XYZ file of C-alpha atoms in Angstrom:
397
model
C 93.743 90.075 92.545
C 95.250 92.795 94.791
C 98.859 91.777 95.697
C 99.644 91.464 99.396
C 102.744 92.044 101.499
C 103.900 90.031 104.596
C 104.378 92.069 107.710
C 107.430 91.287 109.846
C 109.434 88.019 110.242
C 107.565 84.821 109.869
C 108.244 81.669 112.022
C 107.071 78.076 111.299
C 103.674 77.650 112.918
C 102.861 81.307 113.152
C 99.983 82.932 111.164
C 101.200 85.213 108.411
C 99.798 88.874 108.831
C 99.192 90.555 105.466
C 97.703 93.750 104.138
C 96.443 94.801 100.771
C 99.245 96.352 98.798
C 98.010 99.658 97.397
C 100.507 101.546 95.340
C 101.660 104.728 97.188
C 102.249 108.111 95.683
C 105.790 108.187 94.253
C 106.921 111.096 96.484
C 105.576 109.496 99.584
C 107.188 106.169 98.730
C 110.498 107.928 98.145
C 110.172 109.662 101.476
C 109.630 106.286 103.406
C 112.744 104.812 101.661
C 115.165 107.708 102.308
C 114.160 108.963 105.851
C 115.959 106.184 107.901
C 119.256 106.586 106.003
C 119.064 110.302 105.759
C 118.567 110.343 109.529
C 121.715 108.476 110.160
C 123.686 110.569 107.741
C 122.479 113.749 109.729
C 123.441 112.270 113.052
C 126.876 111.559 111.615
C 127.255 115.134 110.410
C 126.281 116.375 113.864
C 128.696 113.856 115.451
C 125.909 112.613 117.721
C 124.438 109.210 118.457
C 121.262 108.440 116.722
C 118.105 108.116 118.825
C 116.816 104.485 118.306
C 113.235 105.595 118.862
C 113.336 108.129 116.103
C 115.110 105.627 113.771
C 112.593 102.863 114.485
C 109.706 105.345 113.820
C 111.119 106.035 110.373
C 111.502 102.304 109.625
C 107.783 101.672 110.601
C 106.514 104.825 108.904
C 105.006 103.309 105.822
C 103.214 100.623 107.929
C 101.674 103.373 110.092
C 100.784 105.490 106.975
C 98.972 102.532 105.445
C 97.118 101.916 108.640
C 95.838 105.436 109.380
C 95.849 107.281 106.065
C 92.794 105.773 104.052
C 92.863 108.398 101.281
C 96.579 107.944 100.683
C 97.126 111.605 100.040
C 100.598 112.982 99.572
C 100.879 114.057 103.259
C 102.691 112.275 106.193
C 102.337 112.768 109.735
C 105.307 111.526 111.879
C 104.338 110.395 115.386
C 107.051 110.123 117.951
C 105.214 110.214 121.130
C 107.185 109.578 124.288
C 104.209 108.047 126.223
C 104.150 104.890 124.135
C 103.444 102.056 126.641
C 104.009 99.071 124.339
C 107.775 99.550 123.659
C 110.557 100.955 125.561
C 111.485 104.435 124.161
C 114.364 106.872 124.523
C 112.471 110.102 124.670
C 113.570 112.979 122.418
C 115.899 115.574 123.909
C 116.663 119.073 122.505
C 119.667 117.763 120.522
C 117.608 114.913 119.075
C 114.969 117.459 118.000
C 117.674 119.436 116.204
C 118.776 116.445 114.139
C 115.213 115.494 113.509
C 114.521 118.929 111.966
C 117.471 118.595 109.650
C 116.308 115.189 108.524
C 112.819 116.458 107.669
C 113.795 119.750 105.936
C 114.036 118.344 102.351
C 110.779 116.186 102.606
C 107.992 118.589 101.834
C 105.336 115.943 102.088
C 105.916 115.677 105.923
C 102.978 117.938 107.056
C 102.552 116.770 110.591
C 104.853 116.125 113.581
C 103.804 114.702 117.007
C 106.393 114.780 119.716
C 104.249 114.922 122.741
C 105.566 113.648 126.158
C 109.229 114.009 125.371
C 112.067 116.074 126.964
C 112.091 119.379 125.033
C 112.984 122.391 127.070
C 113.375 126.160 126.432
C 116.547 125.352 124.444
C 114.568 122.903 122.301
C 112.096 125.682 121.717
C 114.764 127.363 119.686
C 114.846 124.373 117.418
C 110.968 124.426 117.239
C 111.279 128.078 115.971
C 113.815 126.891 113.445
C 111.255 124.185 112.339
C 108.435 126.766 111.892
C 110.739 129.120 109.985
C 112.640 126.570 107.790
C 110.102 123.674 107.221
C 107.203 125.578 105.660
C 105.324 122.308 104.931
C 104.363 121.681 108.575
C 100.744 122.310 109.247
C 100.280 120.337 112.540
C 102.682 120.370 115.488
C 102.049 118.622 118.658
C 104.314 119.591 121.615
C 102.073 118.642 124.511
C 103.515 117.801 127.874
C 107.130 118.580 127.194
C 109.078 120.974 129.475
C 108.780 124.306 127.631
C 108.378 127.234 129.863
C 107.859 130.976 129.531
C 111.131 131.671 127.618
C 110.510 128.837 125.182
C 106.819 129.957 124.709
C 108.179 133.426 123.733
C 110.601 131.937 121.148
C 107.810 129.769 119.614
C 105.247 132.615 119.631
C 107.606 135.038 117.880
C 108.443 132.397 115.231
C 104.763 132.276 114.436
C 104.781 135.958 113.615
C 106.551 134.962 110.363
C 104.996 131.462 109.876
C 101.991 131.263 107.472
C 101.554 127.655 107.107
C 100.997 126.024 110.562
C 97.291 125.309 111.150
C 97.214 123.527 114.535
C 99.524 123.996 117.518
C 99.217 121.966 120.713
C 101.212 123.264 123.678
C 99.079 121.633 126.332
C 100.824 120.969 129.599
C 103.891 123.089 128.950
C 104.022 125.709 131.759
C 104.539 128.829 129.801
C 102.465 130.743 132.478
C 100.799 134.150 132.187
C 103.742 135.909 130.595
C 104.018 133.097 127.928
C 100.313 133.487 127.291
C 100.769 137.164 126.629
C 103.312 136.389 123.909
C 100.719 134.192 122.123
C 98.074 136.926 122.521
C 100.492 139.216 120.678
C 101.143 136.515 118.115
C 97.429 136.226 117.348
C 97.273 139.867 116.377
C 99.804 139.145 113.608
C 99.359 135.562 112.543
C 96.387 134.964 110.180
C 96.828 131.359 109.368
C 96.685 129.380 112.650
C 93.325 127.785 113.088
C 93.572 125.734 116.315
C 95.685 126.659 119.452
C 95.806 124.491 122.493
C 96.999 126.250 125.688
C 95.343 124.040 128.207
C 97.088 123.206 131.380
C 99.767 125.804 130.658
C 99.158 127.853 133.886
C 97.871 130.874 132.055
C 96.738 133.791 134.323
C 93.877 136.228 134.327
C 95.827 138.899 132.332
C 96.721 136.515 129.514
C 93.170 135.030 129.421
C 91.739 138.539 129.062
C 94.385 139.395 126.352
C 93.609 136.343 124.355
C 89.810 136.998 124.615
C 90.384 140.580 123.479
C 92.549 139.549 120.487
C 89.940 137.044 119.409
C 87.545 139.873 118.648
C 89.695 140.832 115.732
C 91.381 137.579 114.755
C 89.489 135.832 111.987
C 91.437 132.598 111.489
C 91.190 130.832 114.939
C 88.529 128.231 114.760
C 89.272 126.327 118.013
C 91.027 127.345 121.216
C 91.723 125.442 124.512
C 92.100 127.541 127.618
C 91.430 124.890 130.186
C 92.859 124.873 133.752
C 94.290 128.435 134.111
C 95.723 129.657 137.479
C 93.140 132.116 138.747
C 93.765 133.863 142.005
C 90.583 135.930 142.070
C 87.028 134.979 142.788
C 85.958 137.442 140.146
C 84.968 136.185 136.613
C 86.713 138.804 134.453
C 88.048 136.360 131.953
C 84.635 134.773 131.440
C 82.991 138.218 131.019
C 85.583 139.120 128.386
C 85.155 135.852 126.525
C 81.388 136.441 126.529
C 82.051 139.792 124.910
C 84.275 138.090 122.316
C 81.570 135.670 121.389
C 79.174 138.490 120.640
C 81.604 139.776 118.065
C 83.688 136.799 116.811
C 82.228 134.992 113.871
C 84.922 132.398 113.191
C 85.482 130.616 116.495
C 83.511 127.364 116.500
C 85.255 125.425 119.300
C 85.863 126.746 122.816
C 87.283 124.884 125.883
C 86.866 126.616 129.297
C 87.193 123.772 131.856
C 88.110 124.497 135.389
C 87.675 128.206 135.094
C 85.570 128.341 138.254
C 82.613 129.693 136.163
C 79.741 130.433 138.471
C 76.105 131.429 137.766
C 76.849 135.046 136.875
C 79.692 134.081 134.430
C 77.371 131.373 132.827
C 74.483 133.876 132.411
C 76.972 136.200 130.658
C 78.004 133.433 128.155
C 74.295 132.689 127.662
C 73.603 136.291 126.605
C 76.407 135.947 124.114
C 74.898 132.719 122.639
C 71.738 134.619 121.713
C 73.658 136.611 119.159
C 76.470 134.263 118.366
C 76.000 132.304 115.024
C 79.380 130.461 114.787
C 80.159 128.637 118.018
C 79.309 124.877 117.680
C 81.248 123.300 120.602
C 81.313 124.767 124.084
C 83.060 122.908 126.936
C 82.451 124.277 130.463
C 82.841 120.996 132.240
C 85.559 119.856 134.693
C 87.394 118.806 131.649
C 85.613 120.893 129.066
C 82.175 123.981 131.021
C 82.562 120.592 132.760
C 83.442 120.815 136.496
C 83.148 124.465 136.950
C 80.945 125.801 139.732
C 77.730 126.438 137.737
C 74.429 125.604 139.701
C 70.828 125.227 138.485
C 70.222 128.919 137.801
C 73.137 129.147 135.377
C 72.577 125.756 133.671
C 68.884 126.583 133.214
C 69.705 129.913 131.583
C 72.092 127.925 129.334
C 69.307 125.551 128.187
C 67.057 128.535 127.469
C 69.716 130.024 125.330
C 69.919 126.770 123.451
C 66.366 127.322 122.255
C 67.155 130.543 120.523
C 70.781 129.751 119.434
C 70.517 127.262 116.548
C 74.219 126.985 115.753
C 75.581 125.520 118.896
C 75.421 121.613 118.592
C 77.729 120.190 121.204
C 77.268 120.851 124.958
C 79.304 119.299 127.827
C 78.250 120.105 131.359
C 79.155 117.136 133.602
C 80.776 118.074 136.934
C 78.639 121.130 137.560
C 75.926 121.213 140.187
C 72.612 119.824 138.851
C 69.308 120.597 140.531
C 65.855 119.302 139.584
C 65.339 122.234 137.144
C 68.542 121.605 135.445
C 67.808 117.941 134.835
C 64.316 118.627 133.484
C 65.563 121.398 131.261
C 68.337 119.324 129.621
C 65.980 116.324 129.425
C 63.487 118.429 127.453
C 66.367 119.690 125.075
C 67.319 116.083 124.352
C 63.688 114.858 123.950
C 62.845 117.808 121.691
C 65.761 116.894 119.358
C 67.471 120.345 119.915
C 70.304 118.501 121.758
C 71.316 115.173 120.283
C 72.284 112.400 122.660
C 75.597 111.910 120.952
C 76.435 115.607 121.254
C 76.454 115.914 125.060
C 77.948 114.174 128.068
C 74.742 113.612 130.053
C 71.735 111.337 129.555
C 68.360 111.738 131.424
C 66.844 108.963 133.413
C 63.760 108.766 135.738
C 63.465 107.342 139.158
C 60.215 107.732 141.280
C 58.878 110.305 138.755
C 62.080 112.456 139.164
C 64.411 113.190 136.367
C 68.169 112.804 136.914
C 71.250 113.140 134.606
C 73.753 110.413 134.230
C 77.313 110.852 132.719
C 78.114 109.707 129.167
C 81.731 109.317 127.914
C 81.201 111.720 124.945
C 83.471 114.598 124.383
C 85.582 116.581 121.875
C 88.472 114.144 122.076
C 88.158 111.102 124.385
C 91.788 110.288 123.437
C 93.027 113.788 123.912
C 96.055 112.882 126.080
C 96.648 109.382 124.879
C 95.628 106.854 122.112
C 95.025 103.308 123.194
C 97.111 100.550 121.492
C 94.151 99.117 119.767
C 93.444 102.464 117.906
C 90.603 104.898 117.945
C 87.159 103.838 119.008
C 84.394 103.402 116.574
C 81.935 106.377 116.288
C 82.426 110.098 116.263
C 80.657 110.921 119.495
C 83.751 110.462 121.640
C 85.988 112.499 119.421
C 83.611 115.224 118.259
C 86.202 117.834 117.823
C 87.780 116.073 114.813
C 84.495 116.483 112.879
C 83.596 119.971 114.280
C 86.836 121.927 113.539
C 89.326 119.637 111.583
C 92.555 121.414 110.558
C 94.856 118.591 109.999
C 94.637 114.862 109.587
C 95.726 112.273 112.130
C 95.408 114.532 115.133
């Protein structure tokens, strides 16, 4: 019989919650035991109060690991997300992050760190750089929706000139702006290990978008990039044209997000031309949140469906939020009926009323829980979180 362990305090009349006790790897078990006390010691050495949110996370780390890591590998992802709605939290400040880094340094099996929705600023970015330079085990770092701006973006990008272990960086929602985006474009000319980069909602400008697209013609490590919601002050589609050129050359990029780029028919037609020769891209999001919610009408979307007939690599297409005419509805209905586009790999579903074909929205996407994860855990089925299957670069993302 597999032994069990009781979770939490038990009260008379209350049901006892148990889980199967599966022996942990020795190094992982040692990390769980030592982290809480080690954190208190580091805070004492810095003469700072400990952050109860960090301390509580360390205390519950084993429980979370058993719940999410089915393979029980010798890797730990620490999640200290400041948008936890179930318990009151004391969000992480720049000083908290410094003590956190010192705590993690000796623990080489800590490979992922999620500190989204906290209070890190440009000063905290210096500690992020220290993490990237001194804690070489980190492969996944989630900094989304902190308060890092251009100067902090420069510090992090320059730290990645020397780092060769990080695989996935999420900076979504940090307003590094156009100048910050240029620093990351320069970084991608030097770094050869980063596989996924999220710069969505970072207020990138046209100059940095063009620079990033240009660099991707020679970078052979990036598999996925998020460039959603830039700040574009021109009606021209230079960035889309440059990205189209990139897709004709790049053979490693398999996941591309270009939501809210105000792509029009001409830009979409340029992307379609690239798809005729591209043999790597599997996920293209041009919706409002993914090519979703751009400004593409029937002519551009029909050209897209025609390109799909020739391109056999692209599998996941998300178009909701653009302008559908009758030709678009028929074209995508035929793609689905023919089997070229699987229903679970798109965000639209055809239906017929009075012999006319229309498209309804489906809640499929690359990551349904991109900004938040519900308290009950991830939903069943891969369709709503397709990106994890398409371009995985770290576990527990």
